[in-house]
Amino acid sequence: MDFQLSDDQRALRTGMRDLLAGRFGRDALRAAVEGGGGVGRELWRELGAAGCFALRLPETAGGVGLGLPESVLLFEELGRVLLPGPLAATELAAGAVKGAAEGEAVVAVADGDLPVAHLADADALLVLAGDRARVLTGAALRRALDGARPVRSLDPGTPLWRVPDLSGYEGEPVADGARLRREGALLTAAEQLGSAVRSQEAAVQHAGEREQFGARIGSFQAVKHLCADMLVRAELARTAVYAAAVTAVPVEIAGAKLLADEAAVRNARDCLQVHGGMGFTWEADVHLHLKRAWLRAGGWLAAGGAEELLAADLE
Amino acid sequence: MDLAYTPQEEAFRARLREWLAAVLPGLPAKPDPGDWPGRRAYDAGWQRLLYDAGYAGLHWPADAGGRGATPTQHLIFLEETERAGAPYVGANFVGLLHAGPTVAAEGTPEQRARWLPPVLRGDEMWCQGFSEPGAGSDLAALRTRAVRDGDAYVVSGQKIWTSHAEVADWCELLVRTDPEAPKHRGISWLAMRMDSPGVTVRPLRTLAGSTEFAEMFLDEVRVPVSHRVGAENDGWRVTMVTLSFERGTAFVGEVVACRRTLAALAAEARRTGRWDDAVLRRRLGRLNAEFRALWRLTQWNVSEAQATGGVPGTGGSVFKLRYSHARQELYEAAAEVLGAGDALDLDREWVRDRLSSLSYTIAAGTSQIQRNIVAERILGLPKGR
């Protein structure tokens, strides 16, 4: 048993962190938010060129031939910087949608009654219905967009649309929708993990710098304990997410999503609390992490469904 | 990053399983919790069985009488013994998990030869004389004094929360040998015979009604200087070595036990129809995620220890914080499964376990102290008051 990152995995993670630090720093995040949160095509292509979407495609199909653990490490980095876009759906559609693997195409996802994110930017729409999946492109996709109504999105980084009933729309069937659902939940959990860690780091940094009552607020136990709980949540979520990536067992993925959702949402809230009044302003990034965490928690296997799956496992 | 066990590790597991299946049916019935001599005999008997089969001190170094097993083999041992329903380490806890490893790491050859083999064979039991009425979480505030008199220390003071004191042969005792030094210095680690003149043990009754630990009064007890482990006034460092062992693997078996209890709760809820309550059902589902993840966190920590070859690190505090809370949540859910009436019945095991779970956020460093450790040593936040 060697449940630690390999050297290759560390290098992969470092490579992605460096790429994102250079191309999607804080200014880029704020610009994306102020610009309505659309997909940045140029960066999307760069992610594609870096193998972000083709990572799990076999090399014979032009992919990198790696597995879920490697994808999870990359998605953790994407979650850290709060990169906007339907990342999980595009990764899942690589191989099924032309251009998705290379980062040339953006693939949005429609699941039940949930609003569709980034619909206007999408070159294809992955439609999940129970354990079946299909892809809408071309005329069918244009019709869906024509019938869609924009939602004033809670998350300023993610534009949302309510779409008409898509069951009658023609699409290309995609194999194994149940697997896509599970893997989408896992990749989303990895983004939540990255966001949870980032919130923890931001809180610790602030607590170590901000002075009140003649001392750095991080020396107060009340603040210290908030930060410690953030680390504990993130570390438990990390092992759950990594283990689920290794085993790909459905119930482990459900547990990973549940704990990563909790870590991302609670850590963002605690980070806001540590920042005090500053945390409640638009200028602080805290609310961006919280809003995205809420959005991700609601999709790709939300708490109720995950808990039922985990309960059914108790035999 | 993988969770697969090597063929050697699987072979180790298979042999252990076979041995457990052969030996467990022949064990005597568990003694009553109030019967301390019976508990001691039972725990000693189990330790002797382990010793004869070559499983005693599995992860101790070979030159200390152990088997030099890898952390992963030790993990497998704890997992399989718990899964098979084997006895806990019980009254051997301090000897095997605290005092023994400390003597093995810091003791002289003579001390290792004197104290380690009887621990491994189950012939001698140890208790822990660390805490005092005025020094609980603030352990370094201890005041029990040891004054040098020829080749002995003369020890006077009071210890408290001393587990297994009623049946122990030896006590790992922290004493103040230099009252002038700053509080973390001036402490020494002694091995004291419990039948020494001047030692008085008075059992303490816990809120669960049992006597799991005791107060210990020390009135001019003579302890040979040769029974000091480590240098004089260097006992705090020696103690930190001990505590890192305690936090490293102390709860591994218990996570497996909690997962078993959770499955039993679900079975009971199905039997009584409470499973139809979606709120309860989902609560049990969430606990499933919790204990699965805690098991994975254990594997992560063990893998890390194996990779670095060192003693367990501060990851133990992260684990203990979450685990102690989760255990209490588990027995809150158990009360829900039992229903309002049965949750008041002390003859139900889950009701007693609900009471004992309250100690987990206090013992071995309260959750508040653990959060300070995480915040200061892992996150690097400034020290406070």
CSV table of C-alpha atoms in Angstrom, one decimal, chain A:
chain,number,residue,atom,x,y,z
A,1,MET,CA,0.0,0.0,0.0
A,2,ASP,CA,1.5,3.3,-1.0
A,3,PHE,CA,-1.3,5.8,-0.6
A,4,GLN,CA,0.9,8.9,-1.3
A,5,LEU,CA,1.4,10.9,-4.4
A,6,SER,CA,4.1,9.6,-6.8
A,7,ASP,CA,6.8,11.8,-8.1
A,8,ASP,CA,5.0,11.9,-11.5
A,9,GLN,CA,1.8,12.9,-9.8
A,10,ARG,CA,3.5,15.7,-7.9
A,11,ALA,CA,5.1,17.0,-11.1
A,12,LEU,CA,1.8,17.0,-12.9
A,13,ARG,CA,0.2,19.0,-10.1
A,14,THR,CA,3.1,21.4,-9.9
A,15,GLY,CA,2.9,21.9,-13.7
A,16,MET,CA,-0.8,22.7,-13.6
A,17,ARG,CA,-0.3,25.0,-10.6
A,18,ASP,CA,2.4,26.9,-12.4
A,19,LEU,CA,0.4,27.2,-15.6
A,20,LEU,CA,-2.6,28.6,-13.7
A,21,ALA,CA,-0.6,30.9,-11.6
A,22,GLY,CA,0.8,32.5,-14.8
A,23,ARG,CA,-2.5,32.6,-16.7
A,24,PHE,CA,-5.3,32.8,-14.2
A,25,GLY,CA,-4.1,34.9,-11.2
A,26,ARG,CA,-6.3,37.1,-9.0
A,27,ASP,CA,-6.6,39.9,-11.6
A,28,ALA,CA,-7.8,37.4,-14.2
A,29,LEU,CA,-10.3,36.0,-11.8
A,30,ARG,CA,-11.7,39.4,-11.0
A,31,ALA,CA,-11.8,40.3,-14.7
A,32,ALA,CA,-13.7,37.1,-15.4
A,33,VAL,CA,-16.2,37.8,-12.7
A,34,GLU,CA,-16.7,41.4,-13.8
A,35,GLY,CA,-17.1,40.2,-17.4
A,36,GLY,CA,-20.0,37.9,-16.5
A,37,GLY,CA,-18.0,34.7,-16.0
A,38,GLY,CA,-17.9,33.4,-19.5
A,39,VAL,CA,-15.4,30.8,-20.7
A,40,GLY,CA,-12.0,32.2,-21.7
A,41,ARG,CA,-11.4,30.4,-25.0
A,42,GLU,CA,-7.7,31.1,-25.2
A,43,LEU,CA,-7.0,29.7,-21.7
A,44,TRP,CA,-9.4,26.8,-22.4
A,45,ARG,CA,-7.3,25.9,-25.5
A,46,GLU,CA,-4.1,26.1,-23.3
A,47,LEU,CA,-5.7,23.8,-20.8
A,48,GLY,CA,-6.5,21.4,-23.7
A,49,ALA,CA,-2.9,21.7,-25.0
A,50,ALA,CA,-1.6,20.9,-21.5
A,51,GLY,CA,-3.7,17.6,-21.6
A,52,CYS,CA,-6.2,18.7,-19.0
A,53,PHE,CA,-9.2,17.3,-20.9
A,54,ALA,CA,-7.5,14.4,-22.8
A,55,LEU,CA,-5.7,13.2,-19.7
A,56,ARG,CA,-7.7,9.9,-19.5
A,57,LEU,CA,-8.1,9.2,-23.2
A,58,PRO,CA,-5.9,6.4,-24.4
A,59,GLU,CA,-2.8,7.4,-26.2
A,60,THR,CA,-4.0,5.6,-29.3
A,61,ALA,CA,-6.9,8.1,-29.3
A,62,GLY,CA,-4.6,11.1,-29.0
A,63,GLY,CA,-4.9,11.2,-25.2
A,64,VAL,CA,-2.4,11.0,-22.3
A,65,GLY,CA,-3.5,7.6,-21.1
A,66,LEU,CA,-3.6,8.5,-17.4
A,67,GLY,CA,-6.3,7.8,-14.8
A,68,LEU,CA,-8.8,9.3,-12.5
A,69,PRO,CA,-6.2,10.1,-9.7
A,70,GLU,CA,-4.3,12.3,-12.2
A,71,SER,CA,-7.5,14.0,-13.3
A,72,VAL,CA,-8.5,14.6,-9.7
A,73,LEU,CA,-5.2,16.3,-9.0
A,74,LEU,CA,-5.6,18.7,-12.0
A,75,PHE,CA,-9.2,19.5,-11.0
A,76,GLU,CA,-8.1,20.3,-7.5
A,77,GLU,CA,-5.8,22.9,-9.0
A,78,LEU,CA,-8.6,24.3,-11.2
A,79,GLY,CA,-10.9,24.5,-8.1
A,80,ARG,CA,-8.2,26.4,-6.2
A,81,VAL,CA,-8.1,29.2,-8.6
A,82,LEU,CA,-11.9,29.1,-9.2
A,83,LEU,CA,-11.5,28.7,-13.0
A,84,PRO,CA,-14.9,29.3,-14.7
A,85,GLY,CA,-16.3,26.9,-17.2
A,86,PRO,CA,-18.0,23.5,-17.5
A,87,LEU,CA,-14.7,21.7,-16.7
A,88,ALA,CA,-16.0,18.3,-15.6
A,89,ALA,CA,-18.5,18.0,-18.5
A,90,THR,CA,-15.8,18.9,-21.1
A,91,GLU,CA,-13.4,16.4,-19.6
A,92,LEU,CA,-16.0,13.7,-19.6
A,93,ALA,CA,-17.0,14.4,-23.2
A,94,ALA,CA,-13.4,14.2,-24.5
A,95,GLY,CA,-13.5,11.4,-27.1
A,96,ALA,CA,-17.3,11.8,-27.6
A,97,VAL,CA,-17.4,15.4,-28.8
A,98,LYS,CA,-15.0,16.6,-31.5
A,99,GLY,CA,-12.5,19.2,-30.2
A,100,ALA,CA,-13.3,18.7,-26.5
A,101,ALA,CA,-10.1,16.8,-25.8
A,102,GLU,CA,-8.0,19.6,-27.4
A,103,GLY,CA,-9.8,22.4,-25.6
A,104,GLU,CA,-11.3,23.6,-28.9
A,105,ALA,CA,-14.8,22.8,-27.8
A,106,VAL,CA,-16.7,23.7,-24.6
A,107,VAL,CA,-19.2,21.1,-23.4
A,108,ALA,CA,-22.0,22.2,-21.0
A,109,VAL,CA,-24.2,19.8,-19.1
A,110,ALA,CA,-27.9,19.6,-18.5
A,111,ASP,CA,-29.1,17.4,-15.6
A,112,GLY,CA,-32.8,17.2,-14.7
A,113,ASP,CA,-34.3,20.5,-13.5
A,114,LEU,CA,-31.0,22.2,-12.7
A,115,PRO,CA,-30.1,25.3,-14.6
A,116,VAL,CA,-27.5,24.9,-17.3
A,117,ALA,CA,-24.1,26.6,-16.8
A,118,HIS,CA,-22.3,28.4,-19.6
A,119,LEU,CA,-24.9,27.4,-22.2
A,120,ALA,CA,-24.2,30.4,-24.5
A,121,ASP,CA,-20.5,29.4,-24.6
A,122,ALA,CA,-21.2,25.7,-25.3
A,123,ASP,CA,-20.4,23.9,-28.6
A,124,ALA,CA,-22.1,20.8,-27.3
A,125,LEU,CA,-24.6,20.0,-24.5
A,126,LEU,CA,-24.2,16.8,-22.5
A,127,VAL,CA,-27.8,15.8,-21.5
A,128,LEU,CA,-28.0,13.4,-18.5
A,129,ALA,CA,-31.3,11.6,-17.9
A,130,GLY,CA,-31.1,8.9,-15.3
A,131,ASP,CA,-28.4,6.5,-16.4
A,132,ARG,CA,-28.6,7.6,-20.0
A,133,ALA,CA,-26.5,10.3,-21.6
A,134,ARG,CA,-26.5,12.0,-25.0
A,135,VAL,CA,-24.9,15.0,-26.7
A,136,LEU,CA,-26.8,17.8,-28.4
A,137,THR,CA,-24.9,19.8,-31.1
A,138,GLY,CA,-25.7,21.9,-34.1
A,139,ALA,CA,-29.4,22.7,-34.8
A,140,ALA,CA,-30.6,20.9,-31.7
A,141,LEU,CA,-28.2,22.9,-29.5
A,142,ARG,CA,-29.3,26.2,-31.2
A,143,ARG,CA,-32.9,25.3,-30.6
A,144,ALA,CA,-32.2,24.6,-26.9
A,145,LEU,CA,-30.5,28.0,-26.6
A,146,ASP,CA,-33.3,29.8,-28.4
A,147,GLY,CA,-35.8,28.3,-25.9
A,148,ALA,CA,-33.6,29.0,-22.8
A,149,ARG,CA,-34.2,31.8,-20.3
A,150,PRO,CA,-31.2,33.4,-18.6
A,151,VAL,CA,-31.1,33.2,-14.8
A,152,ARG,CA,-29.6,35.9,-12.6
A,153,SER,CA,-26.9,33.6,-11.3
A,154,LEU,CA,-26.0,33.6,-7.6
A,155,ASP,CA,-22.4,32.8,-8.7
A,156,PRO,CA,-21.0,35.8,-10.6
A,157,GLY,CA,-18.5,33.4,-12.2
A,158,THR,CA,-21.1,31.1,-13.7
A,159,PRO,CA,-23.8,32.3,-16.0
A,160,LEU,CA,-26.9,30.1,-15.9
A,161,TRP,CA,-29.9,29.3,-18.1
A,162,ARG,CA,-33.1,27.5,-17.6
A,163,VAL,CA,-33.7,25.3,-20.6
A,164,PRO,CA,-36.9,23.8,-22.0
A,165,ASP,CA,-37.7,20.1,-21.7
A,166,LEU,CA,-34.9,18.5,-23.7
A,167,SER,CA,-36.4,15.0,-23.9
A,168,GLY,CA,-37.6,15.5,-27.4
A,169,TYR,CA,-34.4,16.9,-28.7
A,170,GLU,CA,-32.3,14.8,-31.0
A,171,GLY,CA,-28.8,13.9,-29.8
A,172,GLU,CA,-26.0,11.4,-30.1
A,173,PRO,CA,-26.1,8.7,-27.4
A,174,VAL,CA,-23.0,8.4,-25.2
A,175,ALA,CA,-22.1,5.1,-23.6
A,176,ASP,CA,-22.4,4.5,-19.8
A,177,GLY,CA,-24.2,7.5,-18.5
A,178,ALA,CA,-24.0,6.1,-14.9
A,179,ARG,CA,-20.2,6.2,-15.1
A,180,LEU,CA,-20.3,9.7,-16.4
A,181,ARG,CA,-22.4,10.8,-13.5
A,182,ARG,CA,-20.0,9.2,-11.0
A,183,GLU,CA,-16.9,10.6,-12.6
A,184,GLY,CA,-18.5,14.0,-12.9
A,185,ALA,CA,-19.3,14.0,-9.2
A,186,LEU,CA,-15.7,13.0,-8.4
A,187,LEU,CA,-14.1,15.7,-10.6
A,188,THR,CA,-16.4,18.2,-9.0
A,189,ALA,CA,-15.5,17.0,-5.6
A,190,ALA,CA,-11.9,17.6,-6.5
A,191,GLU,CA,-12.7,21.2,-7.5
A,192,GLN,CA,-14.4,21.6,-4.1
A,193,LEU,CA,-11.3,20.3,-2.4
A,194,GLY,CA,-9.1,22.8,-4.1
A,195,SER,CA,-11.5,25.6,-3.1
A,196,ALA,CA,-11.7,24.4,0.5
A,197,VAL,CA,-7.9,24.4,0.8
A,198,ARG,CA,-7.7,27.9,-0.8
A,199,SER,CA,-10.2,29.2,1.7
A,200,GLN,CA,-8.2,27.7,4.5
A,201,GLU,CA,-5.0,29.3,3.2
A,202,ALA,CA,-6.7,32.7,2.8
A,203,ALA,CA,-8.0,32.6,6.4
A,204,VAL,CA,-4.7,31.6,7.8
A,205,GLN,CA,-2.9,34.3,5.9
A,206,HIS,CA,-5.4,37.0,7.1
A,207,ALA,CA,-5.3,35.7,10.7
A,208,GLY,CA,-1.5,35.9,10.6
A,209,GLU,CA,-1.4,39.5,9.4
A,210,ARG,CA,-4.4,41.3,10.7
A,211,GLU,CA,-4.0,43.0,14.1
A,212,GLN,CA,-6.7,43.8,16.6
A,213,PHE,CA,-6.5,44.5,20.3
A,214,GLY,CA,-2.7,44.9,19.9
A,215,ALA,CA,-2.1,41.3,18.6
A,216,ARG,CA,-2.4,39.3,15.4
A,217,ILE,CA,-5.9,37.8,15.5
A,218,GLY,CA,-4.4,34.4,14.7
A,219,SER,CA,-3.1,34.3,18.3
A,220,PHE,CA,-6.7,34.3,19.6
A,221,GLN,CA,-7.9,30.8,20.2
A,222,ALA,CA,-11.4,31.6,18.9
A,223,VAL,CA,-9.8,32.4,15.5
A,224,LYS,CA,-7.2,29.7,15.7
A,225,HIS,CA,-9.8,27.0,16.3
A,226,LEU,CA,-11.8,28.2,13.2
A,227,CYS,CA,-8.7,27.8,11.1
A,228,ALA,CA,-7.8,24.4,12.6
A,229,ASP,CA,-11.3,23.1,11.9
A,230,MET,CA,-10.9,24.2,8.3
A,231,LEU,CA,-7.7,22.2,7.9
A,232,VAL,CA,-9.3,19.1,9.4
A,233,ARG,CA,-12.3,19.4,7.0
A,234,ALA,CA,-10.0,19.8,4.0
A,235,GLU,CA,-7.7,16.9,5.0
A,236,LEU,CA,-10.6,14.5,5.5
A,237,ALA,CA,-12.1,15.5,2.2
A,238,ARG,CA,-8.7,15.1,0.5
A,239,THR,CA,-8.2,11.5,1.6
A,240,ALA,CA,-11.8,10.7,0.7
A,241,VAL,CA,-11.4,12.3,-2.8
A,242,TYR,CA,-8.1,10.6,-3.5
A,243,ALA,CA,-9.2,7.2,-2.2
A,244,ALA,CA,-12.4,7.5,-4.4
A,245,ALA,CA,-10.2,8.3,-7.4
A,246,VAL,CA,-8.1,5.2,-6.8
A,247,THR,CA,-10.9,2.8,-6.2
A,248,ALA,CA,-13.7,4.5,-8.4
A,249,VAL,CA,-16.2,2.7,-6.2
A,250,PRO,CA,-19.6,4.4,-6.4
A,251,VAL,CA,-20.2,4.6,-2.6
A,252,GLU,CA,-16.7,6.1,-2.1
A,253,ILE,CA,-17.4,8.7,-4.7
A,254,ALA,CA,-20.6,9.6,-3.0
A,255,GLY,CA,-18.8,10.0,0.3
A,256,ALA,CA,-16.1,12.1,-1.3
A,257,LYS,CA,-18.6,14.4,-2.9
A,258,LEU,CA,-20.5,14.8,0.4
A,259,LEU,CA,-17.3,15.6,2.4
A,260,ALA,CA,-15.8,17.8,-0.3
A,261,ASP,CA,-19.0,19.8,-0.6
A,262,GLU,CA,-19.1,20.2,3.2
A,263,ALA,CA,-15.4,21.3,3.3
A,264,ALA,CA,-15.8,23.8,0.4
A,265,VAL,CA,-18.9,25.5,1.8
A,266,ARG,CA,-18.0,25.4,5.5
A,267,ASN,CA,-14.4,26.6,4.9
A,268,ALA,CA,-15.6,29.5,2.7
A,269,ARG,CA,-18.1,30.5,5.4
A,270,ASP,CA,-15.4,30.2,8.2
A,271,CYS,CA,-13.0,32.1,6.0
A,272,LEU,CA,-15.5,34.9,5.6
A,273,GLN,CA,-16.0,34.9,9.4
A,274,VAL,CA,-12.2,35.2,10.0
A,275,HIS,CA,-12.1,38.2,7.6
A,276,GLY,CA,-14.8,39.9,9.5
A,277,GLY,CA,-16.4,43.0,7.9
A,278,MET,CA,-13.8,42.8,5.0
A,279,GLY,CA,-15.1,39.3,4.3
A,280,PHE,CA,-18.6,40.6,3.6
A,281,THR,CA,-17.4,43.0,0.8
A,282,TRP,CA,-17.5,42.3,-2.9
A,283,GLU,CA,-13.8,43.1,-3.1
A,284,ALA,CA,-12.8,40.1,-1.0
A,285,ASP,CA,-12.6,36.8,-2.9
A,286,VAL,CA,-14.3,34.9,-0.1
A,287,HIS,CA,-17.8,35.2,-1.5
A,288,LEU,CA,-16.7,33.9,-4.9
A,289,HIS,CA,-15.5,30.7,-3.3
A,290,LEU,CA,-18.6,30.3,-1.2
A,291,LYS,CA,-21.0,31.0,-4.1
A,292,ARG,CA,-19.2,28.5,-6.4
A,293,ALA,CA,-19.1,26.0,-3.6
A,294,TRP,CA,-22.9,26.3,-3.2
A,295,LEU,CA,-23.3,25.8,-7.0
A,296,ARG,CA,-21.1,22.8,-7.2
A,297,ALA,CA,-22.7,21.2,-4.1
A,298,GLY,CA,-26.1,21.4,-5.8
A,299,GLY,CA,-25.0,19.5,-8.9
A,300,TRP,CA,-23.4,16.2,-9.8
A,301,LEU,CA,-24.8,14.3,-6.8
A,302,ALA,CA,-26.1,16.6,-4.1
A,303,ALA,CA,-26.2,15.8,-0.4
A,304,GLY,CA,-29.5,14.1,-0.3
A,305,GLY,CA,-28.7,11.6,-3.1
A,306,ALA,CA,-25.2,11.0,-1.8
A,307,GLU,CA,-26.5,10.3,1.7
A,308,GLU,CA,-29.1,7.8,0.4
A,309,LEU,CA,-26.4,6.0,-1.6
A,310,LEU,CA,-24.2,5.8,1.5
A,311,ALA,CA,-27.1,4.6,3.6
A,312,ALA,CA,-28.0,1.9,1.1
A,313,ASP,CA,-24.4,0.7,1.4
A,314,LEU,CA,-24.9,-0.1,5.1
A,315,GLU,CA,-25.8,-3.7,4.9
